[in-house]
Amino acid sequence: MGYVLGWIYSRWHRRRIDPVRVSGLEHLWIRPLASSQSDAKRLVVMYVHGGAFALLSPRFYSFFGATLAAAVDKELSNCGSNVQAEIFMANYHKAPEYCFPTQPKDVLAAYEYLLDHEGLSTDQIILAGDSAGGGLVMSTLLRLRDSKQTHRLPLAAIVSSPFVDFSESIDPKCALKCILTRTIAKACRVAYHPLCAERAAWADASAVHCNLEGLPPVLIQAATLDYLFQDSERLAAKAKADGVTDWEFDVHDGVSHVFSLFPSLILPYAEVGVQKMAAFAAKKFVEK
């Protein structure tokens, strides 16, 4: 279903979908149908999909990738740039067959592919992801920093409804109109990280409990009716407590988990979330 929508949206937004295999996994490029821009002018948003660490794939998300690419193009044009964005939909092994730290290793390998095989510079790449994918984006940033590879950190990052707190201290009222529940969230944690009950084993799987200094600018997009809303709140608060001043906390009232992903025909307000992501990406690219 997602791939069919992706094909339709790609044609609508004048994009093509090109599969590529990296580390034994299929990833997808969503690129302009025709582009004469030089390598030096490329902007790539590497998007890590959600799905509770266990479900979905880049193909399911291809429609959203095409939508995001078109939105970034529009914002770049508003900034006076003629660069056309490319989206790299990254894949990773799924739980429960594969557990932490396999998934962040997969995402890091995909990012390194962009640097080492595609020849992109770090200021041409923005990492993005939703839900579980947002958590994996944060893990990737922390791994790059902690392995003394700060020179390989991307230009910026975007996380939407990120899964970044393993503490389970969630206000149940946040879940009243959300597809996620306490039971589902716990099952996701256990499948992804079998030692999730041991705080000492969380490491970068629970970014809220990590030092966030030295990371690139991050846009945290949150929804007030999301079960994971407090994950976003705590991530923003932790960044502030750690002295980070260039992150943005983008809160949307009256919508639920990963609202930006919905086709606008189903949820018109999704366009607002996509535009916020695109504006952040374009601004950071032009400012560099």
PDB file of C-alpha atoms in Angstrom:
ATOM      1  CA  MET A   1       0.000   0.000   0.000  1.00  0.00           C
ATOM      2  CA  GLY A   2       2.756   2.443   0.970  1.00  0.00           C
ATOM      3  CA  TYR A   3       4.770   1.691  -2.148  1.00  0.00           C
ATOM      4  CA  VAL A   4       1.717   2.214  -4.387  1.00  0.00           C
ATOM      5  CA  LEU A   5       1.081   5.552  -2.692  1.00  0.00           C
ATOM      6  CA  GLY A   6       4.786   6.283  -3.029  1.00  0.00           C
ATOM      7  CA  TRP A   7       4.688   5.700  -6.773  1.00  0.00           C
ATOM      8  CA  ILE A   8       1.665   7.990  -7.111  1.00  0.00           C
ATOM      9  CA  TYR A   9       3.113  10.735  -4.904  1.00  0.00           C
ATOM     10  CA  SER A  10       6.506  10.475  -6.604  1.00  0.00           C
ATOM     11  CA  ARG A  11       4.960  11.074 -10.021  1.00  0.00           C
ATOM     12  CA  TRP A  12       2.857  13.883  -8.604  1.00  0.00           C
ATOM     13  CA  HIS A  13       5.948  15.572  -7.131  1.00  0.00           C
ATOM     14  CA  ARG A  14       8.146  14.697 -10.141  1.00  0.00           C
ATOM     15  CA  ARG A  15      10.346  12.269  -8.251  1.00  0.00           C
ATOM     16  CA  ARG A  16      11.682   8.795  -8.974  1.00  0.00           C
ATOM     17  CA  ILE A  17      12.315   5.926  -6.548  1.00  0.00           C
ATOM     18  CA  ASP A  18      15.678   4.147  -6.816  1.00  0.00           C
ATOM     19  CA  PRO A  19      16.380   1.128  -4.566  1.00  0.00           C
ATOM     20  CA  VAL A  20      19.928   0.531  -3.317  1.00  0.00           C
ATOM     21  CA  ARG A  21      21.376  -2.192  -1.077  1.00  0.00           C
ATOM     22  CA  VAL A  22      23.648  -1.271   1.815  1.00  0.00           C
ATOM     23  CA  SER A  23      24.811  -3.808   4.415  1.00  0.00           C
ATOM     24  CA  GLY A  24      22.366  -6.379   3.069  1.00  0.00           C
ATOM     25  CA  LEU A  25      19.319  -4.113   3.433  1.00  0.00           C
ATOM     26  CA  GLU A  26      17.205  -2.354   0.819  1.00  0.00           C
ATOM     27  CA  HIS A  27      17.160   1.417   1.154  1.00  0.00           C
ATOM     28  CA  LEU A  28      15.363   3.835  -1.176  1.00  0.00           C
ATOM     29  CA  TRP A  29      16.489   7.003  -2.902  1.00  0.00           C
ATOM     30  CA  ILE A  30      13.721   9.485  -3.729  1.00  0.00           C
ATOM     31  CA  ARG A  31      15.253  11.818  -6.291  1.00  0.00           C
ATOM     32  CA  PRO A  32      14.171  14.471  -8.800  1.00  0.00           C
ATOM     33  CA  LEU A  33      13.135  12.983 -12.154  1.00  0.00           C
ATOM     34  CA  ALA A  34      15.757  15.149 -13.833  1.00  0.00           C
ATOM     35  CA  SER A  35      18.444  17.153 -12.098  1.00  0.00           C
ATOM     36  CA  SER A  36      21.578  18.861 -13.359  1.00  0.00           C
ATOM     37  CA  GLN A  37      22.762  20.073  -9.948  1.00  0.00           C
ATOM     38  CA  SER A  38      26.372  19.344  -9.061  1.00  0.00           C
ATOM     39  CA  ASP A  39      27.390  17.084  -6.193  1.00  0.00           C
ATOM     40  CA  ALA A  40      28.496  20.170  -4.289  1.00  0.00           C
ATOM     41  CA  LYS A  41      24.915  21.487  -4.257  1.00  0.00           C
ATOM     42  CA  ARG A  42      23.164  18.319  -3.093  1.00  0.00           C
ATOM     43  CA  LEU A  43      20.975  18.262   0.014  1.00  0.00           C
ATOM     44  CA  VAL A  44      20.040  14.822   1.330  1.00  0.00           C
ATOM     45  CA  VAL A  45      17.545  14.164   4.102  1.00  0.00           C
ATOM     46  CA  MET A  46      18.250  10.680   5.424  1.00  0.00           C
ATOM     47  CA  TYR A  47      14.943   9.499   6.865  1.00  0.00           C
ATOM     48  CA  VAL A  48      14.681   6.638   9.383  1.00  0.00           C
ATOM     49  CA  HIS A  49      11.159   5.233   9.473  1.00  0.00           C
ATOM     50  CA  GLY A  50       9.172   4.367  12.577  1.00  0.00           C
ATOM     51  CA  GLY A  51       7.159   1.249  13.322  1.00  0.00           C
ATOM     52  CA  ALA A  52       7.965   0.187  16.893  1.00  0.00           C
ATOM     53  CA  PHE A  53      11.414  -1.073  15.819  1.00  0.00           C
ATOM     54  CA  ALA A  54       9.599  -4.110  14.393  1.00  0.00           C
ATOM     55  CA  LEU A  55       7.314  -3.034  11.549  1.00  0.00           C
ATOM     56  CA  LEU A  56       7.185  -1.176   8.216  1.00  0.00           C
ATOM     57  CA  SER A  57       9.907  -0.355   5.720  1.00  0.00           C
ATOM     58  CA  PRO A  58      11.237   2.405   3.443  1.00  0.00           C
ATOM     59  CA  ARG A  59       8.801   1.248   0.744  1.00  0.00           C
ATOM     60  CA  PHE A  60       5.855   1.881   3.060  1.00  0.00           C
ATOM     61  CA  TYR A  61       7.198   5.383   3.725  1.00  0.00           C
ATOM     62  CA  SER A  62       8.002   6.288   0.127  1.00  0.00           C
ATOM     63  CA  PHE A  63       4.855   8.424  -0.249  1.00  0.00           C
ATOM     64  CA  PHE A  64       5.933  10.512   2.731  1.00  0.00           C
ATOM     65  CA  GLY A  65       9.450  10.804   1.351  1.00  0.00           C
ATOM     66  CA  ALA A  66       8.120  12.268  -1.892  1.00  0.00           C
ATOM     67  CA  THR A  67       5.900  14.674   0.049  1.00  0.00           C
ATOM     68  CA  LEU A  68       8.779  15.813   2.258  1.00  0.00           C
ATOM     69  CA  ALA A  69      11.090  16.279  -0.734  1.00  0.00           C
ATOM     70  CA  ALA A  70       8.586  18.558  -2.454  1.00  0.00           C
ATOM     71  CA  ALA A  71       8.069  20.557   0.741  1.00  0.00           C
ATOM     72  CA  VAL A  72      11.825  21.031   1.226  1.00  0.00           C
ATOM     73  CA  ASP A  73      12.142  22.157  -2.408  1.00  0.00           C
ATOM     74  CA  LYS A  74       9.469  24.779  -1.822  1.00  0.00           C
ATOM     75  CA  GLU A  75      11.182  26.087   1.315  1.00  0.00           C
ATOM     76  CA  LEU A  76      14.575  26.147  -0.417  1.00  0.00           C
ATOM     77  CA  SER A  77      13.037  28.164  -3.235  1.00  0.00           C
ATOM     78  CA  ASN A  78      11.592  30.586  -0.674  1.00  0.00           C
ATOM     79  CA  CYS A  79      15.156  31.008   0.626  1.00  0.00           C
ATOM     80  CA  GLY A  80      16.441  31.786  -2.870  1.00  0.00           C
ATOM     81  CA  SER A  81      18.030  28.374  -3.499  1.00  0.00           C
ATOM     82  CA  ASN A  82      17.449  26.255  -6.621  1.00  0.00           C
ATOM     83  CA  VAL A  83      18.722  23.041  -4.998  1.00  0.00           C
ATOM     84  CA  GLN A  84      16.343  20.070  -5.201  1.00  0.00           C
ATOM     85  CA  ALA A  85      16.237  17.868  -2.123  1.00  0.00           C
ATOM     86  CA  GLU A  86      16.872  14.141  -2.197  1.00  0.00           C
ATOM     87  CA  ILE A  87      15.439  11.778   0.409  1.00  0.00           C
ATOM     88  CA  PHE A  88      17.346   8.654   1.434  1.00  0.00           C
ATOM     89  CA  MET A  89      14.893   6.307   3.156  1.00  0.00           C
ATOM     90  CA  ALA A  90      17.087   4.228   5.460  1.00  0.00           C
ATOM     91  CA  ASN A  91      16.300   0.672   6.513  1.00  0.00           C
ATOM     92  CA  TYR A  92      17.287  -1.396   9.542  1.00  0.00           C
ATOM     93  CA  HIS A  93      16.868  -4.950  10.841  1.00  0.00           C
ATOM     94  CA  LYS A  94      13.651  -5.430  12.763  1.00  0.00           C
ATOM     95  CA  ALA A  95      12.912  -6.622  16.283  1.00  0.00           C
ATOM     96  CA  PRO A  96      12.373  -9.133  17.805  1.00  0.00           C
ATOM     97  CA  GLU A  97      14.664 -11.166  15.512  1.00  0.00           C
ATOM     98  CA  TYR A  98      17.288  -8.438  15.875  1.00  0.00           C
ATOM     99  CA  CYS A  99      17.726  -6.449  19.072  1.00  0.00           C
ATOM    100  CA  PHE A 100      19.628  -3.393  20.261  1.00  0.00           C
ATOM    101  CA  PRO A 101      22.292  -2.392  19.280  1.00  0.00           C
ATOM    102  CA  THR A 102      21.750  -3.874  15.789  1.00  0.00           C
ATOM    103  CA  GLN A 103      19.354  -1.127  14.676  1.00  0.00           C
ATOM    104  CA  PRO A 104      21.535   1.895  15.547  1.00  0.00           C
ATOM    105  CA  LYS A 105      24.478   0.119  13.929  1.00  0.00           C
ATOM    106  CA  ASP A 106      22.403  -0.287  10.745  1.00  0.00           C
ATOM    107  CA  VAL A 107      21.427   3.388  10.739  1.00  0.00           C
ATOM    108  CA  LEU A 108      25.011   4.467  11.320  1.00  0.00           C
ATOM    109  CA  ALA A 109      26.149   2.235   8.428  1.00  0.00           C
ATOM    110  CA  ALA A 110      23.554   3.878   6.164  1.00  0.00           C
ATOM    111  CA  TYR A 111      24.793   7.324   7.182  1.00  0.00           C
ATOM    112  CA  GLU A 112      28.404   6.319   6.548  1.00  0.00           C
ATOM    113  CA  TYR A 113      27.341   5.101   3.092  1.00  0.00           C
ATOM    114  CA  LEU A 114      26.250   8.640   2.266  1.00  0.00           C
ATOM    115  CA  LEU A 115      29.575  10.052   3.408  1.00  0.00           C
ATOM    116  CA  ASP A 116      31.947   7.420   2.063  1.00  0.00           C
ATOM    117  CA  HIS A 117      30.184   6.054  -1.033  1.00  0.00           C
ATOM    118  CA  GLU A 118      28.086   8.995  -2.187  1.00  0.00           C
ATOM    119  CA  GLY A 119      30.854  11.451  -1.324  1.00  0.00           C
ATOM    120  CA  LEU A 120      28.570  13.838   0.533  1.00  0.00           C
ATOM    121  CA  SER A 121      29.898  16.225   3.134  1.00  0.00           C
ATOM    122  CA  THR A 122      28.300  16.405   6.559  1.00  0.00           C
ATOM    123  CA  ASP A 123      26.801  19.832   5.825  1.00  0.00           C
ATOM    124  CA  GLN A 124      24.799  18.275   2.980  1.00  0.00           C
ATOM    125  CA  ILE A 125      23.008  15.730   5.195  1.00  0.00           C
ATOM    126  CA  ILE A 126      20.131  16.120   7.620  1.00  0.00           C
ATOM    127  CA  LEU A 127      19.047  13.088   9.653  1.00  0.00           C
ATOM    128  CA  ALA A 128      15.332  12.698  10.310  1.00  0.00           C
ATOM    129  CA  GLY A 129      13.006  10.086  11.726  1.00  0.00           C
ATOM    130  CA  ASP A 130       9.722   9.476  13.498  1.00  0.00           C
ATOM    131  CA  SER A 131       8.805   7.463  16.589  1.00  0.00           C
ATOM    132  CA  ALA A 132      11.239   4.526  16.792  1.00  0.00           C
ATOM    133  CA  GLY A 133      13.119   6.063  13.872  1.00  0.00           C
ATOM    134  CA  GLY A 134      13.453   9.290  15.836  1.00  0.00           C
ATOM    135  CA  GLY A 135      14.992   7.322  18.678  1.00  0.00           C
ATOM    136  CA  LEU A 136      17.443   5.726  16.243  1.00  0.00           C
ATOM    137  CA  VAL A 137      18.390   9.154  14.890  1.00  0.00           C
ATOM    138  CA  MET A 138      19.251  10.272  18.420  1.00  0.00           C
ATOM    139  CA  SER A 139      21.245   7.073  19.022  1.00  0.00           C
ATOM    140  CA  THR A 140      23.191   7.701  15.815  1.00  0.00           C
ATOM    141  CA  LEU A 141      24.073  11.266  16.798  1.00  0.00           C
ATOM    142  CA  LEU A 142      25.220  10.130  20.233  1.00  0.00           C
ATOM    143  CA  ARG A 143      27.324   7.308  18.778  1.00  0.00           C
ATOM    144  CA  LEU A 144      29.080   9.644  16.381  1.00  0.00           C
ATOM    145  CA  ARG A 145      29.856  12.089  19.162  1.00  0.00           C
ATOM    146  CA  ASP A 146      30.911   9.461  21.701  1.00  0.00           C
ATOM    147  CA  SER A 147      33.213   7.693  19.232  1.00  0.00           C
ATOM    148  CA  LYS A 148      35.151  10.947  18.782  1.00  0.00           C
ATOM    149  CA  GLN A 149      33.702  11.460  15.294  1.00  0.00           C
ATOM    150  CA  THR A 150      32.190  14.882  15.881  1.00  0.00           C
ATOM    151  CA  HIS A 151      33.621  15.943  12.516  1.00  0.00           C
ATOM    152  CA  ARG A 152      31.225  13.417  10.938  1.00  0.00           C
ATOM    153  CA  LEU A 153      28.076  14.693  12.638  1.00  0.00           C
ATOM    154  CA  PRO A 154      25.377  15.813  10.172  1.00  0.00           C
ATOM    155  CA  LEU A 155      24.278  19.376   9.560  1.00  0.00           C
ATOM    156  CA  ALA A 156      21.130  18.950  11.677  1.00  0.00           C
ATOM    157  CA  ALA A 157      18.424  16.474  12.667  1.00  0.00           C
ATOM    158  CA  ILE A 158      14.633  16.274  12.848  1.00  0.00           C
ATOM    159  CA  VAL A 159      12.764  13.912  15.177  1.00  0.00           C
ATOM    160  CA  SER A 160       8.981  13.565  15.138  1.00  0.00           C
ATOM    161  CA  SER A 161       7.263  11.965  18.153  1.00  0.00           C
ATOM    162  CA  PRO A 162      10.572  10.309  19.069  1.00  0.00           C
ATOM    163  CA  PHE A 163      10.782   7.194  21.259  1.00  0.00           C
ATOM    164  CA  VAL A 164      13.643   8.341  23.495  1.00  0.00           C
ATOM    165  CA  ASP A 165      12.719   7.522  27.107  1.00  0.00           C
ATOM    166  CA  PHE A 166      12.800   4.017  28.594  1.00  0.00           C
ATOM    167  CA  SER A 167      11.637   5.106  32.054  1.00  0.00           C
ATOM    168  CA  GLU A 168       7.913   4.297  31.470  1.00  0.00           C
ATOM    169  CA  SER A 169       6.899   7.338  33.524  1.00  0.00           C
ATOM    170  CA  ILE A 170       4.181   8.466  31.119  1.00  0.00           C
ATOM    171  CA  ASP A 171       0.998  10.365  31.956  1.00  0.00           C
ATOM    172  CA  PRO A 172      -1.807   7.985  30.820  1.00  0.00           C
ATOM    173  CA  LYS A 173      -3.999  10.975  29.865  1.00  0.00           C
ATOM    174  CA  CYS A 174      -1.675  11.580  26.910  1.00  0.00           C
ATOM    175  CA  ALA A 175      -2.766   8.272  25.394  1.00  0.00           C
ATOM    176  CA  LEU A 176      -6.540   8.701  25.477  1.00  0.00           C
ATOM    177  CA  LYS A 177      -6.741   9.464  21.733  1.00  0.00           C
ATOM    178  CA  CYS A 178      -3.514   7.828  20.607  1.00  0.00           C
ATOM    179  CA  ILE A 179      -2.931   4.584  18.722  1.00  0.00           C
ATOM    180  CA  LEU A 180      -0.111   3.869  21.174  1.00  0.00           C
ATOM    181  CA  THR A 181      -0.828   2.529  24.657  1.00  0.00           C
ATOM    182  CA  ARG A 182       1.284   1.697  27.687  1.00  0.00           C
ATOM    183  CA  THR A 183       1.060  -2.014  26.809  1.00  0.00           C
ATOM    184  CA  ILE A 184       2.179  -1.465  23.213  1.00  0.00           C
ATOM    185  CA  ALA A 185       5.015   0.844  24.249  1.00  0.00           C
ATOM    186  CA  LYS A 186       6.289  -1.677  26.797  1.00  0.00           C
ATOM    187  CA  ALA A 187       6.146  -4.496  24.240  1.00  0.00           C
ATOM    188  CA  CYS A 188       8.177  -2.338  21.839  1.00  0.00           C
ATOM    189  CA  ARG A 189      10.828  -1.659  24.464  1.00  0.00           C
ATOM    190  CA  VAL A 190      11.151  -5.321  25.453  1.00  0.00           C
ATOM    191  CA  ALA A 191      11.363  -6.530  21.839  1.00  0.00           C
ATOM    192  CA  TYR A 192      13.919  -3.886  20.920  1.00  0.00           C
ATOM    193  CA  HIS A 193      16.022  -3.969  24.083  1.00  0.00           C
ATOM    194  CA  PRO A 194      15.641  -7.187  26.156  1.00  0.00           C
ATOM    195  CA  LEU A 195      17.536  -5.519  29.023  1.00  0.00           C
ATOM    196  CA  CYS A 196      15.266  -2.469  29.080  1.00  0.00           C
ATOM    197  CA  ALA A 197      14.382  -3.135  32.737  1.00  0.00           C
ATOM    198  CA  GLU A 198      18.028  -2.492  33.671  1.00  0.00           C
ATOM    199  CA  ARG A 199      18.702   1.234  33.540  1.00  0.00           C
ATOM    200  CA  ALA A 200      22.456   0.711  33.346  1.00  0.00           C
ATOM    201  CA  ALA A 201      21.950  -1.113  30.029  1.00  0.00           C
ATOM    202  CA  TRP A 202      19.933   1.626  28.298  1.00  0.00           C
ATOM    203  CA  ALA A 203      22.943   3.448  26.854  1.00  0.00           C
ATOM    204  CA  ASP A 204      21.975   5.631  23.845  1.00  0.00           C
ATOM    205  CA  ALA A 205      18.675   3.770  23.365  1.00  0.00           C
ATOM    206  CA  SER A 206      17.206   6.208  25.898  1.00  0.00           C
ATOM    207  CA  ALA A 207      18.532   9.567  24.727  1.00  0.00           C
ATOM    208  CA  VAL A 208      16.674  11.487  27.440  1.00  0.00           C
ATOM    209  CA  HIS A 209      19.101   9.990  29.946  1.00  0.00           C
ATOM    210  CA  CYS A 210      22.234  10.893  27.951  1.00  0.00           C
ATOM    211  CA  ASN A 211      24.330  14.041  27.880  1.00  0.00           C
ATOM    212  CA  LEU A 212      23.160  15.985  24.814  1.00  0.00           C
ATOM    213  CA  GLU A 213      26.041  18.437  24.576  1.00  0.00           C
ATOM    214  CA  GLY A 214      27.973  18.655  21.344  1.00  0.00           C
ATOM    215  CA  LEU A 215      25.185  17.483  19.032  1.00  0.00           C
ATOM    216  CA  PRO A 216      24.019  19.394  15.937  1.00  0.00           C
ATOM    217  CA  PRO A 217      20.796  21.450  15.892  1.00  0.00           C
ATOM    218  CA  VAL A 218      17.688  19.294  16.317  1.00  0.00           C
ATOM    219  CA  LEU A 219      14.022  20.011  15.611  1.00  0.00           C
ATOM    220  CA  ILE A 220      11.795  18.053  18.003  1.00  0.00           C
ATOM    221  CA  GLN A 221       8.265  17.842  16.615  1.00  0.00           C
ATOM    222  CA  ALA A 222       5.651  16.860  19.184  1.00  0.00           C
ATOM    223  CA  ALA A 223       1.882  16.357  19.385  1.00  0.00           C
ATOM    224  CA  THR A 224      -0.097  16.956  22.568  1.00  0.00           C
ATOM    225  CA  LEU A 225      -2.358  13.908  22.058  1.00  0.00           C
ATOM    226  CA  ASP A 226       0.617  11.608  21.562  1.00  0.00           C
ATOM    227  CA  TYR A 227       1.391   8.898  24.127  1.00  0.00           C
ATOM    228  CA  LEU A 228       5.056   9.815  23.594  1.00  0.00           C
ATOM    229  CA  PHE A 229       4.498  13.559  24.056  1.00  0.00           C
ATOM    230  CA  GLN A 230       6.398  13.520  27.333  1.00  0.00           C
ATOM    231  CA  ASP A 231       9.357  11.848  25.595  1.00  0.00           C
ATOM    232  CA  SER A 232       9.586  14.950  23.416  1.00  0.00           C
ATOM    233  CA  GLU A 233       9.111  17.309  26.357  1.00  0.00           C
ATOM    234  CA  ARG A 234      11.838  15.588  28.343  1.00  0.00           C
ATOM    235  CA  LEU A 235      14.231  15.518  25.404  1.00  0.00           C
ATOM    236  CA  ALA A 236      13.807  19.265  24.910  1.00  0.00           C
ATOM    237  CA  ALA A 237      14.186  19.892  28.654  1.00  0.00           C
ATOM    238  CA  LYS A 238      17.308  17.707  28.862  1.00  0.00           C
ATOM    239  CA  ALA A 239      18.908  19.573  25.960  1.00  0.00           C
ATOM    240  CA  LYS A 240      18.218  22.879  27.706  1.00  0.00           C
ATOM    241  CA  ALA A 241      19.620  21.541  30.997  1.00  0.00           C
ATOM    242  CA  ASP A 242      22.760  20.432  29.161  1.00  0.00           C
ATOM    243  CA  GLY A 243      23.303  23.965  27.873  1.00  0.00           C
ATOM    244  CA  VAL A 244      22.144  23.319  24.306  1.00  0.00           C
ATOM    245  CA  THR A 245      20.756  26.502  22.746  1.00  0.00           C
ATOM    246  CA  ASP A 246      20.203  25.696  19.066  1.00  0.00           C
ATOM    247  CA  TRP A 247      17.454  23.061  19.306  1.00  0.00           C
ATOM    248  CA  GLU A 248      13.814  23.834  18.475  1.00  0.00           C
ATOM    249  CA  PHE A 249      10.732  22.377  20.177  1.00  0.00           C
ATOM    250  CA  ASP A 250       7.793  22.364  17.752  1.00  0.00           C
ATOM    251  CA  VAL A 251       4.546  21.526  19.614  1.00  0.00           C
ATOM    252  CA  HIS A 252       1.204  20.908  17.869  1.00  0.00           C
ATOM    253  CA  ASP A 253      -2.056  20.878  19.826  1.00  0.00           C
ATOM    254  CA  GLY A 254      -4.945  18.512  19.214  1.00  0.00           C
ATOM    255  CA  VAL A 255      -3.139  15.963  17.042  1.00  0.00           C
ATOM    256  CA  SER A 256      -1.688  12.563  17.809  1.00  0.00           C
ATOM    257  CA  HIS A 257       1.377  10.395  17.210  1.00  0.00           C
ATOM    258  CA  VAL A 258       3.385  11.122  14.015  1.00  0.00           C
ATOM    259  CA  PHE A 259       0.554  13.258  12.622  1.00  0.00           C
ATOM    260  CA  SER A 260       2.794  14.686   9.892  1.00  0.00           C
ATOM    261  CA  LEU A 261       2.991  11.297   8.180  1.00  0.00           C
ATOM    262  CA  PHE A 262      -0.676  11.114   7.249  1.00  0.00           C
ATOM    263  CA  PRO A 263      -1.664  11.899   3.657  1.00  0.00           C
ATOM    264  CA  SER A 264      -3.204  15.360   3.603  1.00  0.00           C
ATOM    265  CA  LEU A 265      -6.366  13.923   2.040  1.00  0.00           C
ATOM    266  CA  ILE A 266      -6.899  12.092   5.338  1.00  0.00           C
ATOM    267  CA  LEU A 267      -5.471  14.684   7.737  1.00  0.00           C
ATOM    268  CA  PRO A 268      -5.106  18.135   6.150  1.00  0.00           C
ATOM    269  CA  TYR A 269      -3.207  19.414   9.197  1.00  0.00           C
ATOM    270  CA  ALA A 270      -0.378  17.011   8.346  1.00  0.00           C
ATOM    271  CA  GLU A 271       0.782  19.616   5.815  1.00  0.00           C
ATOM    272  CA  VAL A 272       1.558  21.978   8.691  1.00  0.00           C
ATOM    273  CA  GLY A 273       3.881  19.440  10.292  1.00  0.00           C
ATOM    274  CA  VAL A 274       5.625  18.655   7.012  1.00  0.00           C
ATOM    275  CA  GLN A 275       6.094  22.363   6.300  1.00  0.00           C
ATOM    276  CA  LYS A 276       7.710  22.857   9.715  1.00  0.00           C
ATOM    277  CA  MET A 277      10.155  20.027   9.018  1.00  0.00           C
ATOM    278  CA  ALA A 278      10.911  21.342   5.545  1.00  0.00           C
ATOM    279  CA  ALA A 279      11.426  24.924   6.726  1.00  0.00           C
ATOM    280  CA  PHE A 280      13.896  23.765   9.380  1.00  0.00           C
ATOM    281  CA  ALA A 281      15.842  21.656   6.871  1.00  0.00           C
ATOM    282  CA  ALA A 282      15.968  24.445   4.278  1.00  0.00           C
ATOM    283  CA  LYS A 283      16.980  27.071   6.834  1.00  0.00           C
ATOM    284  CA  LYS A 284      19.867  24.984   8.151  1.00  0.00           C
ATOM    285  CA  PHE A 285      21.081  24.166   4.637  1.00  0.00           C
ATOM    286  CA  VAL A 286      20.998  27.780   3.468  1.00  0.00           C
ATOM    287  CA  GLU A 287      22.559  29.100   6.695  1.00  0.00           C
ATOM    288  CA  LYS A 288      25.587  26.818   6.442  1.00  0.00           C
TER     289      LYS A 288
END
